[in-house]
Amino acid sequence: MTDPTTGPTRAAAQWLADFAAALARGDIDAAVSLFEADSYWRDLVAFTWNIRTQEGAGAIRAMLQARLADTQPTAFALEGEATEADGVVDAWFGFETRVARGRGHLRLRDGKAWTLLTTMTELKGFEEKTGDNRIKGAEHGVHKGRKNWLEKRRDEEAALGYTEQPEVVIIGGGQGGIALGARLRRLGVPTIIVERNAKAGDSWRKRYKSLCLHDPVWYDHLPYMPFPDDWPVFAPKDKIGDWLEMYTKIMELNYWSSTNATKARFDEATQRWEVQVEREGKPVTLRPKQLVFALGVSGYPNVPKVAGAENFLGDQHHSSQHPGPEAYAGKKCVVLGSNNSAHDICAALWEHGADVTMVQRSSTHIAPSQSLMELALGGLYSEQAVKSGIDHHKGDLIFASVPYKIMHTFHIPVYEEMKKRDADLYARLEKAGFLLDFGVDGSGLFMKYLRRGSGYYIDVGASELVANGSIHLKSGVNIERVNERSVTLTDGTELPADLLVYATGYGSMNGWLADLISPEIADKVGKCWGLGSDTPKDPGPWEGELRNMWKPTQVPQLWFHGGNLHQSRHYSQFLALQLKARMEGIDTPVYELAASHHKR
């Protein structure tokens, strides 16, 4: 055990005491002097009512000048012991503000703050009813006309959306909408989740047969209810679907399945949204104060317009509509694309005896699953991490504590090691003609995901089929023309085809708004996702956070929630707290509301 009077714990405690004292006396100069010139303060709602990273001493100063007096931070206290590695001290702490409690993380170099993370964990007076505060669930005694739990639950379901209006409507009942719905339920925020499928989990069940999660189980828990400890490392799609369906019932979510949102408009007079839906074929008008789009990490499927496609006599569809490989044994199949879905579909078709060609238009990052698990995720999300005291809650905060501006520098060494570890596979892929990349700066999969949401494959087996020629490959080309029974590529090659799959990705999330609300509102929000890194498919300017995600947008009372299971779990907490604060009338002045960039 580290001696608390020396070393990293003492350094962290001293810094925190100096910081707390400076803030308490309103001495912003003294507070800023505790940071390196090249430092970062990432705040998740606690100080800014936003998700923002202040980059550099000047930005930190400006934020404190604007927000310190209102925030009134106090009760800074070190949690546990600090650690030190490579000259960097890591420490956890708790704190309070005028209206909330929070948790933070600090990195020190030579006694000054390099990175600071502050997060809101709960609103004072509006805590979740957990632990000692949990509800009894039964009224002991004798009461005439009492209703039991089931009767009360049925009354709530009958009233909400009809005689009583929800505070929040979430459009999209996949993992994101469900996770946010659970958070809001625990906070007592009346919420309806609108989902077009017949059952929760159907968005997973309806995907191609071979689909499994490529992320490991420790990364994928839902809020409040971790997977059982015998859950598969990589969960099959139908198992995930069943878990989501059961979760909605156990968490008592107001989940409107078989419901299509058809139109929405904001009523300036009432300051509420008017959302038209068809629930099991019957029209209903919902009037929430807050409207959340939780439709994944992307918008509509990108289906390229290719000359002659209308004359094709075989089957053609986007990967999102792919039914599976069973009908294509012995058939000629062409898959346009080379990312996760393309590889999964190609591999499943090959397993069922199809003749498959992958058409790779541009270079793709390949991350072998085992290497990704051990090199990139294992420290935070693995059985070993859990044994070391890092559960998914702590892992989420460690991940969140790394500012996006410098995150690539944390990842580059990981992928340098991956290049060495998997050199043989990469060499054989390149020999087969596959176009490989590791991102423009060598930072690999996660930065590609954050910057553009595409351009990679987590290799769970298909890369070997490409390398050994079992899956045929045409790279550096596109489909120029679709013929009745073939496709012609831009290099003049003609490929016979009975099936054509467009594994060509999706558009931006704000594309949904153009149809449901208006093109003007979609463009006012601007592009969703991406950091503004000025790398391929992530145009600048630099924003420092994911565009429009989990935070206020340029359209008041309109929000976006999504991402992978990890992001849906972690960021749903901060979006839920923002929505709860607004419902309770807590003042929520948003610091540095992000500008909108890039329409659709």
Coordinates of C-alpha atoms in Angstrom, one line a residue:
M1 CA 0.0 0.0 0.0
T2 CA 1.2 3.5 -0.9
D3 CA 2.1 5.7 2.0
P4 CA -0.6 8.5 1.9
T5 CA 1.9 11.1 3.1
T6 CA 4.2 10.6 0.1
G7 CA 4.0 9.9 -3.6
P8 CA 1.1 10.1 -6.0
T9 CA -1.7 10.1 -3.4
R10 CA -0.1 13.1 -1.6
A11 CA 0.4 14.9 -4.9
A12 CA -3.2 14.4 -6.0
A13 CA -4.6 15.4 -2.6
Q14 CA -2.5 18.6 -2.6
W15 CA -3.6 19.5 -6.1
L16 CA -7.2 18.8 -5.3
A17 CA -7.0 20.9 -2.1
D18 CA -5.4 23.8 -3.9
F19 CA -8.0 23.6 -6.7
A20 CA -10.9 23.4 -4.3
A21 CA -9.6 26.4 -2.3
A22 CA -9.1 28.5 -5.5
L23 CA -12.6 27.8 -6.7
A24 CA -14.1 28.5 -3.3
R25 CA -12.6 31.9 -3.1
G26 CA -13.4 32.6 -6.8
D27 CA -9.7 32.9 -7.7
I28 CA -9.8 31.8 -11.3
D29 CA -6.2 32.8 -12.0
A30 CA -5.0 30.5 -9.2
A31 CA -7.2 27.7 -10.4
V32 CA -6.0 28.0 -14.0
S33 CA -2.3 28.1 -12.8
L34 CA -2.8 24.5 -11.5
F35 CA -3.2 23.3 -15.1
E36 CA -0.5 22.8 -17.7
A37 CA -0.6 25.2 -20.6
D38 CA -1.5 22.2 -22.9
S39 CA -4.2 20.7 -20.7
Y40 CA -7.8 19.5 -21.1
W41 CA -10.9 19.7 -18.9
R42 CA -13.7 17.4 -20.1
D43 CA -17.0 18.1 -18.5
L44 CA -20.0 15.9 -18.7
V45 CA -22.9 18.2 -17.7
A46 CA -21.6 19.1 -14.1
F47 CA -20.2 22.5 -14.9
T48 CA -21.5 23.3 -18.4
W49 CA -24.9 21.6 -18.8
N50 CA -23.3 20.3 -21.9
I51 CA -20.7 17.8 -23.0
R52 CA -17.7 19.9 -23.7
T53 CA -13.9 19.7 -23.5
Q54 CA -12.0 22.9 -22.7
E55 CA -8.7 22.6 -24.5
G56 CA -5.9 24.7 -23.0
A57 CA -5.6 27.1 -20.2
G58 CA -7.4 30.0 -22.0
A59 CA -10.5 27.8 -22.6
I60 CA -10.5 26.6 -19.0
R61 CA -10.3 30.2 -17.8
A62 CA -13.2 31.3 -20.0
M63 CA -15.4 28.4 -18.8
L64 CA -14.7 29.2 -15.2
Q65 CA -15.4 32.9 -15.7
A66 CA -18.7 32.0 -17.2
R67 CA -19.8 29.1 -15.0
L68 CA -18.0 29.1 -11.6
A69 CA -20.4 31.5 -9.7
D70 CA -23.4 29.5 -10.8
T71 CA -22.0 26.1 -10.4
Q72 CA -20.6 26.6 -6.8
P73 CA -18.4 23.5 -6.7
T74 CA -17.6 22.2 -3.2
A75 CA -16.7 19.0 -1.2
F76 CA -13.8 17.9 -3.4
A77 CA -12.5 14.7 -1.9
L78 CA -10.0 12.1 -3.1
E79 CA -11.4 8.6 -3.6
G80 CA -9.0 5.9 -2.6
E81 CA -5.3 6.1 -3.5
A82 CA -3.8 7.7 -6.5
T83 CA -1.4 5.7 -8.8
E84 CA 1.6 6.7 -10.9
A85 CA 3.0 5.3 -14.1
D86 CA 5.4 6.9 -16.6
G87 CA 5.4 10.1 -14.6
V88 CA 1.6 10.5 -14.8
V89 CA -0.4 10.5 -11.5
D90 CA -4.0 9.1 -11.8
A91 CA -6.6 10.0 -9.2
W92 CA -10.3 9.7 -8.6
F93 CA -12.4 12.2 -6.6
G94 CA -15.9 13.2 -5.7
F95 CA -17.4 16.7 -5.6
E96 CA -20.6 18.6 -5.4
T97 CA -22.2 21.6 -7.1
R98 CA -25.1 23.7 -6.1
V99 CA -27.6 21.3 -7.7
A100 CA -25.8 18.0 -8.1
R101 CA -23.2 15.5 -7.0
G102 CA -20.4 14.4 -9.2
R103 CA -17.3 12.2 -9.8
G104 CA -14.1 13.1 -11.4
H105 CA -10.7 11.9 -12.7
L106 CA -7.4 13.7 -12.7
R107 CA -4.1 13.2 -14.4
L108 CA -1.1 15.1 -13.1
R109 CA 2.3 15.7 -14.7
D110 CA 5.0 17.4 -12.6
G111 CA 2.3 18.5 -10.1
K112 CA 0.1 20.2 -12.7
A113 CA -3.2 18.9 -14.3
W114 CA -2.8 17.4 -17.7
T115 CA -6.4 16.1 -18.0
L116 CA -9.4 16.7 -15.8
L117 CA -12.8 14.9 -16.1
T118 CA -15.9 16.1 -14.2
T119 CA -19.2 14.2 -14.5
M120 CA -22.6 14.7 -12.9
T121 CA -23.8 11.6 -11.2
E122 CA -27.1 12.7 -9.6
L123 CA -29.3 15.8 -9.0
K124 CA -29.7 16.8 -5.3
G125 CA -33.3 16.1 -4.2
F126 CA -34.0 13.9 -7.3
E127 CA -31.9 10.9 -6.5
E128 CA -32.8 7.5 -7.9
K129 CA -34.7 5.4 -5.4
T130 CA -32.0 2.8 -4.8
G131 CA -30.4 1.2 -1.8
D132 CA -31.8 2.7 1.4
N133 CA -34.2 4.8 -0.6
R134 CA -35.8 2.0 -2.6
I135 CA -39.6 1.9 -2.6
K136 CA -41.4 -0.7 -0.4
G137 CA -43.5 -2.2 -3.2
A138 CA -46.2 -3.2 -0.8
E139 CA -48.6 -1.2 1.4
H140 CA -49.0 -3.2 4.6
G141 CA -52.3 -2.8 6.4
V142 CA -55.8 -2.9 5.3
H143 CA -57.1 -0.4 2.6
K144 CA -60.4 -0.5 0.8
G145 CA -60.2 -0.4 -2.9
R146 CA -56.4 -0.7 -3.0
K147 CA -54.8 -1.6 -6.3
N148 CA -51.9 -4.0 -6.6
W149 CA -48.8 -3.5 -8.7
L150 CA -50.2 -5.0 -11.9
E151 CA -53.4 -2.8 -11.8
K152 CA -51.3 0.3 -11.2
R153 CA -49.0 -0.6 -14.1
R154 CA -51.9 -1.2 -16.4
D155 CA -53.5 2.1 -15.4
E156 CA -50.2 3.9 -16.2
E157 CA -50.0 2.1 -19.6
A158 CA -53.6 3.0 -20.5
A159 CA -53.2 6.7 -19.5
L160 CA -49.7 7.6 -20.8
G161 CA -49.9 9.0 -24.3
Y162 CA -53.7 9.3 -24.1
T163 CA -55.1 11.1 -21.1
E164 CA -51.6 12.0 -19.8
Q165 CA -48.8 13.3 -21.9
P166 CA -45.2 12.1 -21.5
E167 CA -42.3 14.4 -20.7
V168 CA -40.1 12.6 -23.2
V169 CA -40.7 10.7 -26.4
I170 CA -37.9 8.5 -27.6
I171 CA -38.1 7.6 -31.3
G172 CA -36.2 4.3 -31.7
G173 CA -36.6 1.3 -29.4
G174 CA -33.2 -0.4 -30.0
Q175 CA -30.4 -0.6 -27.4
G176 CA -30.1 3.2 -27.2
G177 CA -33.7 4.0 -26.7
I178 CA -34.1 1.2 -24.2
A179 CA -31.0 2.2 -22.1
L180 CA -32.2 5.9 -22.0
G181 CA -35.7 4.8 -21.2
A182 CA -34.4 2.8 -18.2
R183 CA -32.4 5.8 -16.9
L184 CA -35.5 8.1 -17.2
R185 CA -37.8 5.5 -15.6
R186 CA -35.5 5.4 -12.6
L187 CA -35.5 9.2 -12.4
G188 CA -39.3 9.4 -12.5
V189 CA -39.5 11.0 -16.0
P190 CA -42.7 9.9 -17.8
T191 CA -41.4 8.5 -21.1
I192 CA -42.7 6.7 -24.2
I193 CA -40.4 4.7 -26.4
V194 CA -41.7 4.5 -30.0
E195 CA -40.5 1.4 -32.0
R196 CA -41.8 0.3 -35.4
N197 CA -40.9 -3.4 -34.9
A198 CA -43.3 -5.8 -33.2
K199 CA -41.1 -6.6 -30.3
A200 CA -38.1 -5.1 -28.5
G201 CA -35.0 -6.7 -29.8
D202 CA -36.4 -7.2 -33.4
S203 CA -33.9 -4.8 -34.8
W204 CA -31.3 -7.5 -33.9
R205 CA -33.4 -10.5 -34.7
K206 CA -34.1 -9.3 -38.2
R207 CA -30.4 -8.9 -39.2
Y208 CA -28.5 -11.5 -41.1
K209 CA -28.2 -15.0 -39.5
S210 CA -24.5 -14.9 -38.6
L211 CA -24.6 -11.6 -36.8
C212 CA -22.9 -11.5 -33.4
L213 CA -21.6 -8.7 -31.3
H214 CA -18.0 -8.0 -32.2
D215 CA -17.4 -6.2 -28.9
P216 CA -16.9 -8.3 -25.8
V217 CA -19.5 -8.8 -23.1
W218 CA -17.7 -6.6 -20.5
Y219 CA -18.1 -3.7 -22.9
D220 CA -21.8 -4.2 -23.6
H221 CA -23.7 -4.3 -20.3
L222 CA -27.0 -2.3 -20.1
P223 CA -27.6 0.2 -17.3
Y224 CA -28.4 -1.3 -13.9
M225 CA -28.5 -4.9 -15.1
P226 CA -25.2 -6.5 -16.1
F227 CA -25.3 -9.7 -18.2
P228 CA -25.0 -12.9 -16.2
D229 CA -21.5 -14.1 -15.6
D230 CA -21.8 -17.0 -18.0
W231 CA -23.0 -14.8 -20.9
P232 CA -21.0 -15.4 -24.1
V233 CA -18.1 -13.2 -24.8
F234 CA -19.6 -12.4 -28.2
A235 CA -23.4 -12.5 -27.9
P236 CA -25.4 -13.8 -30.9
K237 CA -28.0 -11.4 -32.3
D238 CA -31.0 -13.4 -31.2
K239 CA -29.7 -13.7 -27.7
I240 CA -29.2 -9.9 -27.6
G241 CA -32.8 -9.5 -29.0
D242 CA -34.3 -11.7 -26.2
W243 CA -32.3 -9.8 -23.5
L244 CA -33.5 -6.4 -24.8
E245 CA -37.1 -7.7 -24.9
M246 CA -36.9 -9.0 -21.3
Y247 CA -35.1 -5.9 -20.1
T248 CA -37.9 -3.6 -21.3
K249 CA -40.4 -5.7 -19.3
I250 CA -38.3 -6.0 -16.1
M251 CA -37.4 -2.3 -16.2
E252 CA -41.1 -1.5 -16.7
L253 CA -40.6 0.7 -19.7
N254 CA -43.5 2.3 -21.6
Y255 CA -42.5 0.7 -24.9
W256 CA -44.8 1.2 -27.8
S257 CA -43.9 -1.5 -30.3
S258 CA -45.6 -1.8 -33.8
T259 CA -45.6 2.0 -33.7
N260 CA -44.5 4.3 -36.5
A261 CA -43.7 8.0 -36.1
T262 CA -45.0 9.7 -39.1
K263 CA -44.7 13.5 -38.5
A264 CA -43.4 15.8 -35.8
R265 CA -43.6 19.6 -35.3
F266 CA -42.8 21.9 -32.5
D267 CA -45.7 24.0 -31.2
E268 CA -44.3 27.4 -30.1
A269 CA -47.5 28.2 -28.2
T270 CA -47.3 25.3 -25.9
Q271 CA -43.6 24.7 -26.1
R272 CA -44.2 21.1 -26.7
W273 CA -43.6 18.7 -29.6
E274 CA -46.5 17.3 -31.5
V275 CA -45.6 13.8 -32.7
Q276 CA -48.0 11.9 -34.9
V277 CA -47.7 8.1 -34.6
E278 CA -49.6 5.1 -35.8
R279 CA -49.8 2.6 -33.0
E280 CA -50.9 -0.8 -34.3
G281 CA -52.5 0.9 -37.2
K282 CA -54.4 3.6 -35.2
P283 CA -53.3 7.3 -35.2
V284 CA -52.2 8.8 -31.9
T285 CA -50.8 12.3 -31.2
L286 CA -48.1 12.6 -28.5
R287 CA -47.2 15.9 -27.0
P288 CA -43.9 15.6 -25.1
K289 CA -41.7 18.5 -24.0
Q290 CA -38.6 16.7 -25.1
L291 CA -38.0 14.6 -28.3
V292 CA -35.1 12.2 -28.5
F293 CA -33.9 10.4 -31.6
A294 CA -32.3 7.1 -30.7
L295 CA -31.9 5.4 -34.1
G296 CA -28.5 4.0 -33.7
V297 CA -25.3 5.5 -34.9
S298 CA -26.5 6.4 -38.4
G299 CA -29.4 7.4 -40.6
Y300 CA -31.0 5.9 -43.7
P301 CA -29.1 3.1 -45.6
N302 CA -26.8 4.4 -48.3
V303 CA -27.9 2.6 -51.5
P304 CA -25.8 3.8 -54.4
K305 CA -27.6 4.6 -57.7
V306 CA -26.0 2.4 -60.2
A307 CA -26.9 2.4 -63.9
G308 CA -28.9 -0.6 -64.9
A309 CA -29.8 -1.7 -61.4
E310 CA -33.5 -1.7 -62.3
N311 CA -32.9 -4.4 -64.9
F312 CA -31.2 -6.9 -62.6
L313 CA -32.9 -10.2 -62.7
G314 CA -31.4 -11.5 -59.5
D315 CA -31.8 -10.4 -55.9
Q316 CA -30.4 -7.0 -54.8
H317 CA -30.6 -5.3 -51.4
H318 CA -28.8 -3.2 -48.8
S319 CA -27.0 -5.2 -46.1
S320 CA -29.6 -4.0 -43.6
Q321 CA -32.2 -6.0 -45.5
H322 CA -30.0 -9.1 -46.1
P323 CA -32.1 -12.2 -45.1
G324 CA -29.1 -14.5 -44.7
P325 CA -27.2 -17.0 -46.9
E326 CA -29.6 -20.0 -47.0
A327 CA -31.1 -19.3 -50.4
Y328 CA -27.8 -18.7 -52.2
A329 CA -26.0 -22.0 -52.1
G330 CA -24.3 -22.5 -55.5
K331 CA -25.1 -19.0 -56.6
K332 CA -22.9 -16.2 -57.8
C333 CA -22.9 -13.4 -55.1
V334 CA -21.3 -9.9 -55.3
V335 CA -21.0 -7.8 -52.1
L336 CA -20.2 -4.2 -52.6
G337 CA -18.2 -3.0 -49.5
S338 CA -15.5 -4.2 -47.3
N339 CA -16.4 -3.2 -43.7
N340 CA -18.0 -5.3 -40.9
S341 CA -21.3 -6.1 -42.6
A342 CA -19.6 -6.9 -45.9
H343 CA -17.2 -9.4 -44.3
D344 CA -19.8 -11.0 -42.2
I345 CA -22.2 -11.5 -45.1
C346 CA -19.4 -12.7 -47.4
A347 CA -18.3 -15.3 -44.8
A348 CA -21.8 -16.6 -44.2
L349 CA -22.5 -16.9 -47.9
W350 CA -19.2 -18.8 -48.4
E351 CA -20.1 -21.1 -45.5
H352 CA -23.4 -22.0 -47.3
G353 CA -21.7 -22.9 -50.6
A354 CA -22.1 -19.6 -52.5
D355 CA -19.5 -18.2 -54.9
V356 CA -18.7 -14.8 -53.3
T357 CA -16.8 -11.8 -54.6
M358 CA -16.1 -8.8 -52.4
V359 CA -15.8 -5.5 -54.2
Q360 CA -13.6 -3.2 -52.2
R361 CA -13.8 0.4 -53.2
S362 CA -11.3 2.0 -50.7
S363 CA -8.9 0.8 -48.1
T364 CA -10.2 -0.8 -44.9
H365 CA -8.7 -1.2 -41.4
I366 CA -8.6 -4.8 -40.2
A367 CA -8.4 -5.4 -36.4
P368 CA -8.2 -9.1 -35.5
S369 CA -10.6 -9.8 -32.7
Q370 CA -8.2 -11.4 -30.3
S371 CA -5.6 -8.7 -30.7
L372 CA -8.2 -6.0 -30.3
M373 CA -9.5 -7.7 -27.1
E374 CA -6.0 -8.0 -25.6
L375 CA -4.3 -4.8 -26.8
A376 CA -7.1 -2.3 -27.0
L377 CA -9.9 -3.4 -24.7
G378 CA -8.5 -5.8 -22.2
G379 CA -7.2 -3.1 -19.7
L380 CA -10.7 -1.7 -19.2
Y381 CA -13.2 -4.4 -20.4
S382 CA -12.2 -8.0 -19.7
E383 CA -12.4 -10.6 -16.9
Q384 CA -8.9 -9.6 -15.9
A385 CA -9.9 -5.9 -15.6
V386 CA -12.8 -6.9 -13.4
K387 CA -10.5 -8.9 -11.2
S388 CA -8.2 -5.8 -11.0
G389 CA -11.1 -3.7 -9.7
I390 CA -12.1 -2.1 -13.0
D391 CA -15.8 -2.9 -13.7
H392 CA -17.6 -1.4 -16.7
H393 CA -18.6 1.7 -14.6
K394 CA -15.0 2.5 -13.9
G395 CA -13.9 1.5 -17.4
D396 CA -16.4 3.9 -18.9
L397 CA -15.0 6.8 -16.8
I398 CA -11.4 6.0 -17.7
F399 CA -12.3 5.9 -21.3
A400 CA -14.2 9.1 -21.0
S401 CA -11.3 10.8 -19.2
V402 CA -9.2 10.8 -22.4
P403 CA -9.9 14.0 -24.4
Y404 CA -10.6 13.4 -28.0
K405 CA -7.9 15.8 -29.0
I406 CA -5.2 13.5 -27.8
M407 CA -7.0 10.2 -27.8
H408 CA -5.2 9.1 -31.1
T409 CA -1.9 9.3 -29.3
F410 CA -3.1 6.7 -26.8
H411 CA -4.2 4.4 -29.6
I412 CA -1.3 4.6 -32.1
P413 CA 1.0 2.3 -29.9
V414 CA -1.8 -0.2 -29.7
Y415 CA -2.1 -0.6 -33.4
E416 CA 1.7 -0.5 -33.9
E417 CA 1.8 -3.6 -31.8
M418 CA -1.1 -5.1 -33.7
K419 CA 0.8 -4.6 -36.9
K420 CA 3.6 -6.7 -35.5
R421 CA 1.5 -9.3 -33.8
D422 CA -0.6 -10.0 -36.9
A423 CA 2.0 -9.2 -39.5
D424 CA 1.5 -12.6 -41.3
L425 CA -2.2 -12.0 -41.8
Y426 CA -1.7 -8.5 -43.0
A427 CA 1.0 -9.6 -45.5
R428 CA -1.3 -12.3 -46.9
L429 CA -4.2 -9.9 -47.2
E430 CA -2.1 -7.4 -49.1
K431 CA -0.7 -10.3 -51.3
A432 CA -4.4 -11.1 -52.1
G433 CA -4.8 -7.4 -53.2
F434 CA -6.7 -6.2 -50.2
L435 CA -6.3 -2.5 -49.5
L436 CA -5.3 -2.0 -45.8
D437 CA -5.0 1.0 -43.6
F438 CA -4.7 1.9 -39.9
G439 CA -6.3 5.3 -40.2
V440 CA -4.6 8.4 -41.6
D441 CA -2.5 8.7 -38.4
G442 CA -2.2 5.0 -37.5
S443 CA -4.7 5.3 -34.6
G444 CA -6.8 2.4 -35.8
L445 CA -10.3 1.3 -35.1
F446 CA -11.7 3.4 -32.3
M447 CA -10.7 6.7 -33.9
K448 CA -12.2 5.6 -37.2
Y449 CA -15.4 4.7 -35.4
L450 CA -15.5 8.1 -33.6
R451 CA -14.5 10.1 -36.6
R452 CA -16.6 8.5 -39.3
G453 CA -18.4 5.4 -37.9
S454 CA -17.0 3.3 -40.7
G455 CA -13.9 2.0 -42.5
Y456 CA -13.0 -1.1 -40.5
Y457 CA -13.7 -4.7 -39.8
I458 CA -13.2 -6.5 -36.5
D459 CA -11.8 -9.8 -37.9
V460 CA -13.7 -12.8 -36.5
G461 CA -12.7 -15.1 -39.4
A462 CA -13.5 -13.6 -42.7
S463 CA -10.1 -12.0 -43.3
E464 CA -8.6 -15.5 -43.6
L465 CA -11.1 -16.3 -46.3
V466 CA -10.1 -13.2 -48.2
A467 CA -6.4 -13.9 -47.7
N468 CA -6.6 -17.5 -49.0
G469 CA -8.9 -16.6 -51.9
S470 CA -12.0 -18.4 -50.7
I471 CA -13.8 -15.0 -50.9
H472 CA -12.8 -13.6 -54.2
L473 CA -11.7 -10.0 -54.1
K474 CA -11.8 -7.1 -56.6
S475 CA -10.2 -4.0 -54.9
G476 CA -9.8 -0.4 -55.9
V477 CA -12.8 -0.5 -58.2
N478 CA -16.5 0.2 -58.0
I479 CA -19.6 -1.1 -59.8
E480 CA -20.1 0.9 -63.0
R481 CA -23.1 -0.8 -64.3
V482 CA -25.6 -3.5 -63.3
N483 CA -26.6 -5.9 -66.1
E484 CA -29.4 -8.5 -66.1
R485 CA -27.2 -11.3 -64.7
S486 CA -23.9 -9.6 -64.0
V487 CA -22.2 -6.4 -62.9
T488 CA -19.5 -4.5 -64.8
L489 CA -16.8 -2.9 -62.7
T490 CA -15.0 0.3 -63.3
D491 CA -11.9 -1.6 -64.6
G492 CA -14.1 -3.3 -67.2
T493 CA -14.3 -6.7 -65.4
E494 CA -17.7 -8.4 -65.7
L495 CA -18.8 -10.5 -62.7
P496 CA -21.7 -13.0 -63.1
A497 CA -24.2 -12.3 -60.3
D498 CA -27.4 -13.9 -58.9
L499 CA -27.2 -11.7 -55.7
L500 CA -26.0 -8.2 -55.3
V501 CA -25.6 -6.9 -51.7
Y502 CA -24.9 -3.2 -51.1
A503 CA -22.9 -3.2 -47.8
T504 CA -22.5 0.6 -48.3
G505 CA -23.2 2.0 -44.9
Y506 CA -25.6 4.7 -43.7
G507 CA -26.2 8.4 -43.9
S508 CA -26.1 10.9 -41.0
M509 CA -28.7 10.7 -38.2
N510 CA -30.1 14.1 -39.0
G511 CA -31.4 12.6 -42.2
W512 CA -34.3 11.2 -40.3
L513 CA -35.4 14.7 -39.3
A514 CA -35.8 15.9 -42.9
D515 CA -38.7 13.4 -43.4
L516 CA -40.2 13.4 -39.9
I517 CA -39.9 17.2 -39.1
S518 CA -38.5 19.2 -42.0
P519 CA -35.4 19.6 -44.1
E520 CA -34.9 23.0 -42.5
I521 CA -34.8 21.5 -39.0
A522 CA -32.4 18.7 -40.2
D523 CA -30.0 21.3 -41.6
K524 CA -30.3 23.5 -38.5
V525 CA -29.1 20.5 -36.4
G526 CA -26.4 19.7 -38.9
K527 CA -24.4 16.5 -39.2
C528 CA -24.4 14.1 -36.3
W529 CA -21.4 12.1 -35.2
G530 CA -17.7 12.8 -36.0
L531 CA -15.3 15.1 -34.2
G532 CA -14.4 17.5 -37.0
S533 CA -10.9 16.0 -37.3
D534 CA -10.5 16.9 -40.9
T535 CA -9.7 13.3 -41.8
P536 CA -11.6 11.2 -44.4
K537 CA -15.4 11.5 -44.0
D538 CA -15.0 13.7 -40.9
P539 CA -14.7 17.2 -42.2
G540 CA -13.6 20.1 -40.0
P541 CA -13.9 22.4 -38.1
W542 CA -12.6 20.6 -35.0
E543 CA -15.3 20.3 -32.3
G544 CA -13.7 18.2 -29.6
E545 CA -16.8 16.1 -29.0
L546 CA -19.1 14.0 -31.1
R547 CA -21.4 16.3 -33.0
N548 CA -24.9 16.6 -31.5
M549 CA -24.7 13.5 -29.4
W550 CA -26.2 13.3 -25.9
K551 CA -26.2 17.1 -25.4
P552 CA -28.3 20.2 -26.4
T553 CA -28.5 20.8 -30.2
Q554 CA -29.3 24.0 -32.1
V555 CA -32.9 23.0 -32.0
P556 CA -34.2 23.4 -28.4
Q557 CA -35.8 20.3 -26.8
L558 CA -34.4 18.0 -29.6
W559 CA -31.8 15.4 -28.7
F560 CA -29.8 12.6 -30.2
H561 CA -28.8 9.4 -28.4
G562 CA -27.0 6.4 -29.9
G563 CA -23.8 4.6 -30.5
N564 CA -22.6 1.2 -29.5
L565 CA -23.8 -0.6 -26.4
H566 CA -21.0 0.9 -24.3
Q567 CA -21.9 4.5 -25.4
S568 CA -25.6 3.9 -25.0
R569 CA -25.0 2.7 -21.5
H570 CA -22.6 5.4 -20.4
Y571 CA -24.0 8.5 -22.1
S572 CA -27.6 7.7 -21.3
Q573 CA -26.8 8.7 -17.7
F574 CA -25.9 12.2 -18.7
L575 CA -28.7 12.7 -21.2
A576 CA -31.2 11.5 -18.6
L577 CA -29.9 13.9 -16.0
Q578 CA -30.2 16.8 -18.5
L579 CA -33.8 15.8 -19.3
K580 CA -34.7 15.3 -15.6
A581 CA -33.3 18.8 -14.7
R582 CA -35.5 20.4 -17.3
M583 CA -38.6 18.5 -16.1
E584 CA -38.0 19.7 -12.6
G585 CA -37.4 23.3 -13.6
I586 CA -33.8 23.4 -12.6
D587 CA -32.0 26.2 -14.4
T588 CA -29.7 24.7 -17.1
P589 CA -27.7 27.4 -18.8
V590 CA -25.8 25.6 -21.6
Y591 CA -22.2 26.7 -21.9
E592 CA -20.8 26.8 -25.5
L593 CA -23.8 25.3 -27.4
A594 CA -22.1 23.7 -30.3
A595 CA -22.6 25.3 -33.7
S596 CA -24.1 23.1 -36.5
H597 CA -21.8 22.1 -39.4
H598 CA -22.4 20.1 -42.6
K599 CA -26.1 19.6 -43.4
R600 CA -26.8 16.1 -44.6

